[in-house]
Tab-separated table of C-alpha atoms and ligand atoms in Angstrom:
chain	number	residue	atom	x	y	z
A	84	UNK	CA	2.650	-31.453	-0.839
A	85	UNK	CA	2.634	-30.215	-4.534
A	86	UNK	CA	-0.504	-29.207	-5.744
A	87	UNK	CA	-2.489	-30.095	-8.899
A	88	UNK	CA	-1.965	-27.662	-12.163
A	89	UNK	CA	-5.461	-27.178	-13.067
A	90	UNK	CA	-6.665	-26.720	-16.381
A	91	UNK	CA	-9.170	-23.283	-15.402
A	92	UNK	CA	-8.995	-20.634	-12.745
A	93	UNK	CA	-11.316	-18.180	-11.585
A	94	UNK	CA	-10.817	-14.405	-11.711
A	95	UNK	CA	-12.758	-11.047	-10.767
A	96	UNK	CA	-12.324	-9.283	-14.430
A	97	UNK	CA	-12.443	-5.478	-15.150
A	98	UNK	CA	-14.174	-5.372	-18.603
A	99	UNK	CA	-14.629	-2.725	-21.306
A	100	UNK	CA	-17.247	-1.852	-23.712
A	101	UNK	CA	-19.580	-0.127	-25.527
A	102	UNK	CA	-21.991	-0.464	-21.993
A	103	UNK	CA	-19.275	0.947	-19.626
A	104	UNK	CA	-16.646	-0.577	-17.264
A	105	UNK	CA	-18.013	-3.052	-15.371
A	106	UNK	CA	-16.572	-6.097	-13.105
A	107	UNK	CA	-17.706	-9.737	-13.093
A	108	UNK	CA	-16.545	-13.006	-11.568
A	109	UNK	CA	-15.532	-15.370	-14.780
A	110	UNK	CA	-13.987	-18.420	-15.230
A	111	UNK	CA	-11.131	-18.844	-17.514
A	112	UNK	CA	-8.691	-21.043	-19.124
A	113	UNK	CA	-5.269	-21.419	-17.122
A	114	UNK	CA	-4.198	-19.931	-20.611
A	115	UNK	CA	-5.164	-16.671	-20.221
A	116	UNK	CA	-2.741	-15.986	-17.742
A	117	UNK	CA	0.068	-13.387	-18.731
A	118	UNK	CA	3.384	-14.576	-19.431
A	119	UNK	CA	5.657	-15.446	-16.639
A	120	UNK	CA	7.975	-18.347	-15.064
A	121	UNK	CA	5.900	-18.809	-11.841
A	122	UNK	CA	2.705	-20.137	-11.805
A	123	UNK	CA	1.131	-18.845	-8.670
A	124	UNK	CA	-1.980	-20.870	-6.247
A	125	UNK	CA	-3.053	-17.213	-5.404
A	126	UNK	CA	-4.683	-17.803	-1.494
A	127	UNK	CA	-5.024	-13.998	-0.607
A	128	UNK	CA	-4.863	-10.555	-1.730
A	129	UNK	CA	-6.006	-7.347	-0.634
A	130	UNK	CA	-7.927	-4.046	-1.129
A	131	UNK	CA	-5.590	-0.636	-1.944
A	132	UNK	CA	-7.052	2.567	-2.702
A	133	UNK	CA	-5.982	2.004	-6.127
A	134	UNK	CA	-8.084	-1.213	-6.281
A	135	UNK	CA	-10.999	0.848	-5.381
A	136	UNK	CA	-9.999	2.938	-8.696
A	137	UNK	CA	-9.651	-0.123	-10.726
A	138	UNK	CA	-12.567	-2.200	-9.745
A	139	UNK	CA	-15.125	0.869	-10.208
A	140	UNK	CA	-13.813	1.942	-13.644
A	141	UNK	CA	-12.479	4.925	-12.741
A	142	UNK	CA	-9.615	5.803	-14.934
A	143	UNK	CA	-5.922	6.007	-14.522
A	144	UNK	CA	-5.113	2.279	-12.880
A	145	UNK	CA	-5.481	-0.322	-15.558
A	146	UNK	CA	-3.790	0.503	-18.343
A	147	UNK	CA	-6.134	-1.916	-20.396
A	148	UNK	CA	-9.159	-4.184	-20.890
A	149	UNK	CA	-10.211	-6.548	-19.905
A	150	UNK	CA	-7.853	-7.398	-16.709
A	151	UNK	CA	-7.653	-8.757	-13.251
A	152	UNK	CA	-7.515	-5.740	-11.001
A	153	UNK	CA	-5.272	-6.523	-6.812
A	154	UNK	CA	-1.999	-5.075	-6.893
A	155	UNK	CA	-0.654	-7.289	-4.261
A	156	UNK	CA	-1.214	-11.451	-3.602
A	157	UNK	CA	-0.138	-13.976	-1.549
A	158	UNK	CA	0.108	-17.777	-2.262
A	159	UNK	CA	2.238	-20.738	-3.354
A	160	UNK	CA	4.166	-21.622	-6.307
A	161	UNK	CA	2.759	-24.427	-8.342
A	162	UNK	CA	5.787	-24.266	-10.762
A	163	UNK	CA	8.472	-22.116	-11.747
A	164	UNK	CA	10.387	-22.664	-15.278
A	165	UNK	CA	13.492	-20.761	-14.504
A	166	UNK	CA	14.210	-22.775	-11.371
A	167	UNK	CA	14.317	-20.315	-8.851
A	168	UNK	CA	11.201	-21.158	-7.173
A	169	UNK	CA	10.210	-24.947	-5.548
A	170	UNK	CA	6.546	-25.954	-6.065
A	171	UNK	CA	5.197	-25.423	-2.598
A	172	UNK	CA	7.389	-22.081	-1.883
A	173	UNK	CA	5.270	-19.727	0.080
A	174	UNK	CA	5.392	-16.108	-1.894
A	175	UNK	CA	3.934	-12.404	-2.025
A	176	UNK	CA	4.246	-10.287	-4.939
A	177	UNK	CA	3.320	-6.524	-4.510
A	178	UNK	CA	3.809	-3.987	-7.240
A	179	UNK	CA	5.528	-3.985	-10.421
A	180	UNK	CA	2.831	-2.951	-12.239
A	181	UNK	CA	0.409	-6.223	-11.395
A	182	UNK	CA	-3.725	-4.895	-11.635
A	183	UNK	CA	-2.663	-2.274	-13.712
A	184	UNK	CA	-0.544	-3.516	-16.528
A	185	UNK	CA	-1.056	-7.032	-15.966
A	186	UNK	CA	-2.766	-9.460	-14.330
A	187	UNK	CA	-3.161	-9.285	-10.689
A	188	UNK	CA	-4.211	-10.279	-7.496
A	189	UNK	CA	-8.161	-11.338	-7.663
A	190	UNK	CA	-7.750	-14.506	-9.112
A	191	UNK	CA	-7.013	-17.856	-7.990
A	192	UNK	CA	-4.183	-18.249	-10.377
A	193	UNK	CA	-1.154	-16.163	-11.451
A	194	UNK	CA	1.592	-15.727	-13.153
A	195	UNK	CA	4.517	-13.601	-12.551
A	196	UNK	CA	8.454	-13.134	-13.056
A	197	UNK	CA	10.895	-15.233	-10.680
A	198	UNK	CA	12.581	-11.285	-9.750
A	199	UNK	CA	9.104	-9.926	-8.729
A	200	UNK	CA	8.388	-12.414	-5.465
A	201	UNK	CA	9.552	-12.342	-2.247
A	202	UNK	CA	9.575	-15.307	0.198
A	203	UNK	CA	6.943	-15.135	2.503
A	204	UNK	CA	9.260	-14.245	6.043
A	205	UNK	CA	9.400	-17.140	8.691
A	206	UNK	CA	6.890	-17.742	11.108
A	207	UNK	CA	4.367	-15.393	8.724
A	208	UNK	CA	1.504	-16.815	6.666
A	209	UNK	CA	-0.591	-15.395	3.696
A	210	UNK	CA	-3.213	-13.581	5.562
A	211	UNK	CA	-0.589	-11.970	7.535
A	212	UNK	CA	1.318	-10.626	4.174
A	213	UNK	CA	-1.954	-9.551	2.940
A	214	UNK	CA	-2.630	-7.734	6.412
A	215	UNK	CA	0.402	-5.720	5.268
A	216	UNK	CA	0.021	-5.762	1.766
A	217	UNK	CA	1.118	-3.087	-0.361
A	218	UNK	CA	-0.255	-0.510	1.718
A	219	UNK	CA	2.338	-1.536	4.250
A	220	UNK	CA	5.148	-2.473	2.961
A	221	UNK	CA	4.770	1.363	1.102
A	222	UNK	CA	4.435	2.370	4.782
A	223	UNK	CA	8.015	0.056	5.987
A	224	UNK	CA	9.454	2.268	2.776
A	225	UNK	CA	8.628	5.162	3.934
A	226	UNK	CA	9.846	4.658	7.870
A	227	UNK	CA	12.870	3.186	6.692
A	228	UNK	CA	13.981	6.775	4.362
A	229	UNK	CA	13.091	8.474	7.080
A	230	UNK	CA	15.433	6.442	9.779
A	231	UNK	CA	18.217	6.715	6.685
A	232	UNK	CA	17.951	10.310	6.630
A	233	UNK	CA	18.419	11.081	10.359
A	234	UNK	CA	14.601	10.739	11.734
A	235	UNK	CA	15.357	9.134	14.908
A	236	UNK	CA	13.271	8.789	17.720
A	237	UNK	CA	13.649	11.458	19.952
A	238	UNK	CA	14.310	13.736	17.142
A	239	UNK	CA	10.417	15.440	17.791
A	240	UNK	CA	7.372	14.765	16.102
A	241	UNK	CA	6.431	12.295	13.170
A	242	UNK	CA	3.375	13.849	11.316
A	243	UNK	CA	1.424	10.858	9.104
A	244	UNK	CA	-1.304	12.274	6.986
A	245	UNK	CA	-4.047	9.930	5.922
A	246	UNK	CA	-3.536	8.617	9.204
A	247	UNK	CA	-6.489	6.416	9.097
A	248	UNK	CA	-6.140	4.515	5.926
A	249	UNK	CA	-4.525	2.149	4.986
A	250	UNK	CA	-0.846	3.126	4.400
A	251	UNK	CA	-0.995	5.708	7.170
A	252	UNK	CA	-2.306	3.002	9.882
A	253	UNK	CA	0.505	1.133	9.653
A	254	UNK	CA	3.196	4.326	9.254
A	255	UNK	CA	1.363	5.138	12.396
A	256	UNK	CA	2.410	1.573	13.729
A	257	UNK	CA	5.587	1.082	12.778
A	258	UNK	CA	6.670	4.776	14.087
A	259	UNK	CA	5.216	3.823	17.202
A	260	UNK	CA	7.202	0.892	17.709
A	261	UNK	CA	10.098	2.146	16.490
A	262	UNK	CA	9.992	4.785	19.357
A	263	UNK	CA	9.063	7.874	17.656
A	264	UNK	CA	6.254	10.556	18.764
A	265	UNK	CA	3.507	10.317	16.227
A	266	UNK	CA	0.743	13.021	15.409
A	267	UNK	CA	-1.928	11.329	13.136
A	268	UNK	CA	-3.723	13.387	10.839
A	269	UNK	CA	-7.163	11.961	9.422
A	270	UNK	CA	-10.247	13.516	8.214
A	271	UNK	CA	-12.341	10.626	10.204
A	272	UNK	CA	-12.151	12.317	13.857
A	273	UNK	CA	-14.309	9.344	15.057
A	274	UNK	CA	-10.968	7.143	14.222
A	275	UNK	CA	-9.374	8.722	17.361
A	276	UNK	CA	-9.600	5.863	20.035
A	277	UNK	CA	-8.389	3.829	16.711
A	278	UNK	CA	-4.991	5.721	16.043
A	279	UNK	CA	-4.572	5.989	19.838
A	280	UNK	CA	-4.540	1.955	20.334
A	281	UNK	CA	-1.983	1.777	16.970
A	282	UNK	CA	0.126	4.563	18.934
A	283	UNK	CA	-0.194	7.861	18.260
A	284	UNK	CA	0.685	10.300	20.686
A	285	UNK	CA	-2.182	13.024	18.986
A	286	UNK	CA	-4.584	13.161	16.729
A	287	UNK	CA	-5.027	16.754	14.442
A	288	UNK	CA	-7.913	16.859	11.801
A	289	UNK	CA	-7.234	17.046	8.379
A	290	UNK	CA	-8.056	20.438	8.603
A	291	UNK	CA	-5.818	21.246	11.565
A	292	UNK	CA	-2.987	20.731	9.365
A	293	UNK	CA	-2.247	24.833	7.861
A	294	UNK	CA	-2.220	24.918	3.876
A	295	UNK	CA	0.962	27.004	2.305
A	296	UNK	CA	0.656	30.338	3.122
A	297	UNK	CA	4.515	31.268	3.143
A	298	UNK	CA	7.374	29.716	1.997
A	299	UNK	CA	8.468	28.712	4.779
A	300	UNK	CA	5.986	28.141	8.047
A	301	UNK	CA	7.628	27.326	11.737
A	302	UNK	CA	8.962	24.842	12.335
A	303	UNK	CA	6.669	21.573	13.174
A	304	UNK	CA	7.732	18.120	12.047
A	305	UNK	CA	10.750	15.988	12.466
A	306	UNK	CA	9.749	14.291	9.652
A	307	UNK	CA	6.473	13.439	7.694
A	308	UNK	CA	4.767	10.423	5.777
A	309	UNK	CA	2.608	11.462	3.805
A	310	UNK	CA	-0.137	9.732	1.614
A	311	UNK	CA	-2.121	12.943	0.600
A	312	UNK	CA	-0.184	15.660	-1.409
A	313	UNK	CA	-1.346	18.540	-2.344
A	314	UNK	CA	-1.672	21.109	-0.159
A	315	UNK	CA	-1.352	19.145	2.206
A	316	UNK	CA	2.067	18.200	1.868
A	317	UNK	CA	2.714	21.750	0.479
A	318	UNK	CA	1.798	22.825	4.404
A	319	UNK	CA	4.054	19.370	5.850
A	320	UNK	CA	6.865	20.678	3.770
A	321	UNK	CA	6.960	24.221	4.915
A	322	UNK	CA	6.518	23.261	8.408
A	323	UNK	CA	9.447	20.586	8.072
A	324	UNK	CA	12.146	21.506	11.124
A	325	UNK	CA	15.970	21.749	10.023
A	326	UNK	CA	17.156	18.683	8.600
A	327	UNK	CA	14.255	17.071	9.032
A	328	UNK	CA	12.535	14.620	6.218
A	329	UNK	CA	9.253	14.258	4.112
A	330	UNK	CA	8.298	10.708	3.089
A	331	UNK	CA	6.127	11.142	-0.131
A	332	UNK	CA	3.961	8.016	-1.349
A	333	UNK	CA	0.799	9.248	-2.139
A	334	UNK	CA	-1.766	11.689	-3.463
A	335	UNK	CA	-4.848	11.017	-2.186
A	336	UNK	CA	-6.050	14.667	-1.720
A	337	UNK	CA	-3.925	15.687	-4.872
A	338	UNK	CA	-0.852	15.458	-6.859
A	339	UNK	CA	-0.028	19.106	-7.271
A	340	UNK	CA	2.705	20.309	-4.813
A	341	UNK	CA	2.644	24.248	-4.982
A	342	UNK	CA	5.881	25.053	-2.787
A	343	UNK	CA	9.291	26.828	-3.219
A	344	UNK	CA	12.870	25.316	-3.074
A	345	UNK	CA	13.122	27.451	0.381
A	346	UNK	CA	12.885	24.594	2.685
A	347	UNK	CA	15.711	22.932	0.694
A	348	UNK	CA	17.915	25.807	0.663
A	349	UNK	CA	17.478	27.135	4.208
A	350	UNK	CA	16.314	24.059	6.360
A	351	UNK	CA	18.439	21.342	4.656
A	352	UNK	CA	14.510	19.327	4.655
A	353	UNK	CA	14.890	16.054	2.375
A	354	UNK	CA	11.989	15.564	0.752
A	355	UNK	CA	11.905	12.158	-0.463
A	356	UNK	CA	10.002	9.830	-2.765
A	357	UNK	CA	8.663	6.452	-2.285
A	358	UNK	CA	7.677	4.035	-5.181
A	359	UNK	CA	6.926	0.772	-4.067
A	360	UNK	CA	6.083	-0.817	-7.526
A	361	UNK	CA	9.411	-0.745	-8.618
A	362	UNK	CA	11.199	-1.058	-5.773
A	363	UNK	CA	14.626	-3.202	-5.999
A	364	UNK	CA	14.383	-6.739	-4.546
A	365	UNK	CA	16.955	-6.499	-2.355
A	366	UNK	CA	15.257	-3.237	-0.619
A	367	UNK	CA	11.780	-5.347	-0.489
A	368	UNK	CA	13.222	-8.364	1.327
A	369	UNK	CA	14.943	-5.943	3.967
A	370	UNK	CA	11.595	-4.278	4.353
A	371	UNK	CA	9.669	-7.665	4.751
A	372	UNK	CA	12.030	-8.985	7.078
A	373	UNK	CA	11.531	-5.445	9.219
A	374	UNK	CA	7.884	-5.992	9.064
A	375	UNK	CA	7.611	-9.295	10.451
A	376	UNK	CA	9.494	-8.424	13.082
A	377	UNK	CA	7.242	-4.863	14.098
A	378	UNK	CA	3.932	-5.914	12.966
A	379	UNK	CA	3.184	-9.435	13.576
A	380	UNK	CA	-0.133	-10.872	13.026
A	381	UNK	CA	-1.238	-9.943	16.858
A	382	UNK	CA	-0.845	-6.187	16.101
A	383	UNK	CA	-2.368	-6.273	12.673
A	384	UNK	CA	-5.433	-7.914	13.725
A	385	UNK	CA	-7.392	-4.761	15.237
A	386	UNK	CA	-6.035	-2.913	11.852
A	387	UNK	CA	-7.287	-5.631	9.632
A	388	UNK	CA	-11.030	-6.479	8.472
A	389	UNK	CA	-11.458	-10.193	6.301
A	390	UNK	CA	-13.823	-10.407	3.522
A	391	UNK	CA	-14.317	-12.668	0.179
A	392	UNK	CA	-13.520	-11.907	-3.576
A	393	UNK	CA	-17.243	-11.637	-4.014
A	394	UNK	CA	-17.436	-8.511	-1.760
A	395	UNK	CA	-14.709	-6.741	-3.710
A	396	UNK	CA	-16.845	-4.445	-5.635
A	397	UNK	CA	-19.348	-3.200	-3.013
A	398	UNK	CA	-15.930	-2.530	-1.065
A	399	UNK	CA	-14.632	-0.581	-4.004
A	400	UNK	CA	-17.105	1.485	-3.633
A	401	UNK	CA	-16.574	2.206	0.395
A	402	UNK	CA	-12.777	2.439	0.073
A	403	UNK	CA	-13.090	5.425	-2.722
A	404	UNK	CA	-15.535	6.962	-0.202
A	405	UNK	CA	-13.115	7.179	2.378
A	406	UNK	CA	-15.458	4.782	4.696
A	407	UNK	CA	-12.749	1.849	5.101
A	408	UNK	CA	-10.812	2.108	8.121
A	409	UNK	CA	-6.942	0.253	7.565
A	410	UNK	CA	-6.047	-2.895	5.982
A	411	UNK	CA	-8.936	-5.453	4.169
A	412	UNK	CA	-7.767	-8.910	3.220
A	413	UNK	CA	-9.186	-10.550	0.209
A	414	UNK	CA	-9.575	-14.370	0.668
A	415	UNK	CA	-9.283	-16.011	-2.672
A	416	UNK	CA	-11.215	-18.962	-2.343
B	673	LIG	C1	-1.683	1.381	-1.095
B	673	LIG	C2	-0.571	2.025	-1.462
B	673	LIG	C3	-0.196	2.156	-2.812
B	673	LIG	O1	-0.973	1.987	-3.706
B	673	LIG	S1	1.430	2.464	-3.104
B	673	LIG	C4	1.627	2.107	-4.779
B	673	LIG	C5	2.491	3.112	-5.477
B	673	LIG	N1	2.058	4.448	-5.215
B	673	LIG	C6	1.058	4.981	-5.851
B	673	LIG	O2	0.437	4.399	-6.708
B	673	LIG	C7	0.687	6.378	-5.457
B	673	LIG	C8	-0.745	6.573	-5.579
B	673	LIG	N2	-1.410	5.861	-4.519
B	673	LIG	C9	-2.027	6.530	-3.598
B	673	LIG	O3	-2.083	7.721	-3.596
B	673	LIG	C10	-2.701	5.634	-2.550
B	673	LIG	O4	-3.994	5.559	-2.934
B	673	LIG	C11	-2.486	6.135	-1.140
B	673	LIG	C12	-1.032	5.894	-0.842
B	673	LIG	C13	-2.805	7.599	-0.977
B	673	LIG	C14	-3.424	5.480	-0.092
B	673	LIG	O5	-3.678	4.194	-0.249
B	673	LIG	P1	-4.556	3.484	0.900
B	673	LIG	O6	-4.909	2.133	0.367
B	673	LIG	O7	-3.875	3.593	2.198
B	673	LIG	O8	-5.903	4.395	0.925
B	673	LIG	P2	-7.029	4.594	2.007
B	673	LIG	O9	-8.268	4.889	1.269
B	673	LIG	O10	-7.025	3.438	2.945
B	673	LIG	O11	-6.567	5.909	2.830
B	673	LIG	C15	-6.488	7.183	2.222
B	673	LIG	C16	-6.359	8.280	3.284
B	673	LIG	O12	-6.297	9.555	2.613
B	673	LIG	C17	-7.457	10.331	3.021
B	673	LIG	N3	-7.936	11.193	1.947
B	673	LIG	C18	-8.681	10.811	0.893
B	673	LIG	N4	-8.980	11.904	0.153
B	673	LIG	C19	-8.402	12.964	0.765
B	673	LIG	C20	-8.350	14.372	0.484
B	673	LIG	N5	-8.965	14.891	-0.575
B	673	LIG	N6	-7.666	15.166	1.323
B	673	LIG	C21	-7.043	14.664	2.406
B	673	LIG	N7	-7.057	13.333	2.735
B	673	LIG	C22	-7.725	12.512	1.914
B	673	LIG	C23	-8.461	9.276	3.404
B	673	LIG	O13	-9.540	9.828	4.092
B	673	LIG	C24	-7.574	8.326	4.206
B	673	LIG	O14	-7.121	8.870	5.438
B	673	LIG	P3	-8.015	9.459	6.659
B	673	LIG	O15	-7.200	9.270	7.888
B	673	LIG	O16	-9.273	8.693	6.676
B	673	LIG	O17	-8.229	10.919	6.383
């Protein structure tokens, strides 16, 4: 059934001024969207690490005031100018620079470029793309360079880093199912029952994992995801086995990497890099499709915690403290 255009929508806005950065629920005119073909009925979003940033002020994410932080939604197209899209067309839209050059995800309306969506897969719904969000579909990315450069199951052990949160709870997952032997490193040792049920064979602490000390350390991982640089992935990369591969999509502990082109040279390692705001669309649908098929709603449920746009703030604050444990769904009401 197509749904009513209506004439205001309400958003959680990041504002600026001479008082600080704050964030406050307002309601706007449809207007005030950003330009772009679609016309989204946003249903759900969800909370990133980099929506902690944005919501709290911290600097770096939004690139300017005021704005709708959420870097990923889920909904239905109301209308689409450029024809690609039917008015009822289920849709998610991670990346591409949405809560942090434009308009994103907490709000009940927006707007966004025909290229940018991706059907929602069959026999999925919104909560369910949210439960992935762009935390896991970064994660998909990341399994699927590994599997392209020779990380096959079998081939030893899988080391995730920031094993806890939310991109490394589903690497964790979607190794697992894939067959591979996953160590899971967190800093939240009380998480261990938790990474054991999503299928890791061990759990290290964060501080289990050796910093760079040589150039080249023995030889450890098959291959790595990694959402914590620094020296952390200094350490990873060292300790890579021949041939093996680094998956690099975040830098939660740092983004320095302090490390010599001796791994390169001498082990063959790949160390590779994952960006999954401008990933091409044809890339994003494969990984969609591969993620409704290895982590259907049933196995995201014990990853995934609910909660309303109103509680987006107070959870800003828990998810910068490290005190939110995998994915949290935003309902847009
Ligand atoms: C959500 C993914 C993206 O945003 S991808 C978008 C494009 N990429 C980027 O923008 C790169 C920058 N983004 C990041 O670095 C992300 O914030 C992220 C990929 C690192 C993690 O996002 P996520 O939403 O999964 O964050 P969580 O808070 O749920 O988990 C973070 C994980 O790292 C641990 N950690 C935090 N600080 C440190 C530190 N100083 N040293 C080591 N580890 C740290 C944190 O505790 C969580 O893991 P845990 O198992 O609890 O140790």
């Amino acid at each position: 059934m197509t749904q009513a255009i209506p004439d205001t929508y309400r958003a959680l806005r990041v504002l600026k001024d001479d008082q600080g950065v704050r964030a406050e629920l307002q309601t706007l005119p449809l207007s005030a969207l950003p330009d772009g073909d679609v016309l989204i009925r946003v249903t759900h979003s969800s909370l990133n690490y980099k929506d902690g940033l944005a919501v709290s002020g911290r600097p770096g994410v939004l690139r300017t005031h005021p704005m709708t932080p959420g870097i990923d939604l889920a909904g239905t197209v109301l209308e689409d100018a450029s024809g690609r899209w039917q008015p009822g067309d289920a849709v998610i839209l991670t990346g591409w620079g949405i809560g942090e050059r434009q308009d994103g995800g907490y709000a009940t309306h927006a707007r966004a470029r025909p290229g940018w969506l991706v059907a929602q897969p069959a026999g999925t719904d919104a909560h369910w793309a949210m439960s992935v969000g762009t935390a896991g579909f970064t994660a998909m990315l990341a399994v699927m360079a590994l599997e392209e450069h020779g990380v096959t199951p079998g081939s030893g052990e899988v080391l995730v880093t920031g094993a806890a949160g939310g991109v490394g709870s589903t690497a964790v997952a979607l190794l697992a199912r894939a067959g591979h032997t996953v160590v899971a490193s967190t800093g939240r040792p009380q998480e261990e029952d938790y990474l054991r049920d999503l299928g890791a064979a061990r759990i290290i602490g964060r501080d289990e994992l050796p910093a760079l000390s040589r150039p080249l350390e023995k030889e450890r991982w098959a291959g790595v995801v990694d959402t914590v640089g620094g020296a952390t992935l200094a350490g990873a990369y060292a300790s890579t086995r021949t041939h093996g591969s680094l998956a690099v999509c975040g830098l939660a502990g740092g983004h320095d990497l302090n490390a010599t082109v001796f791994p390169l040279i001498l082990r063959g390692v790949n160390l590779l890099g994952i960006d999954s705001v401008t990933c091409p669309p044809a890339r994003r649908e494969a990984a969609w499709a591969r993620l409704a098929r290895d982590l259907p709603a049933t196995r995201l449920a014990a990853v995934t915690q609910t909660h309303p746009l109103s509680d987006v703030p107070a959870l800003a604050a828990e998810i910068l403290a490290g005190r939110v444990r995998g994915r949290t769904v935003i309902e847009i009401g």
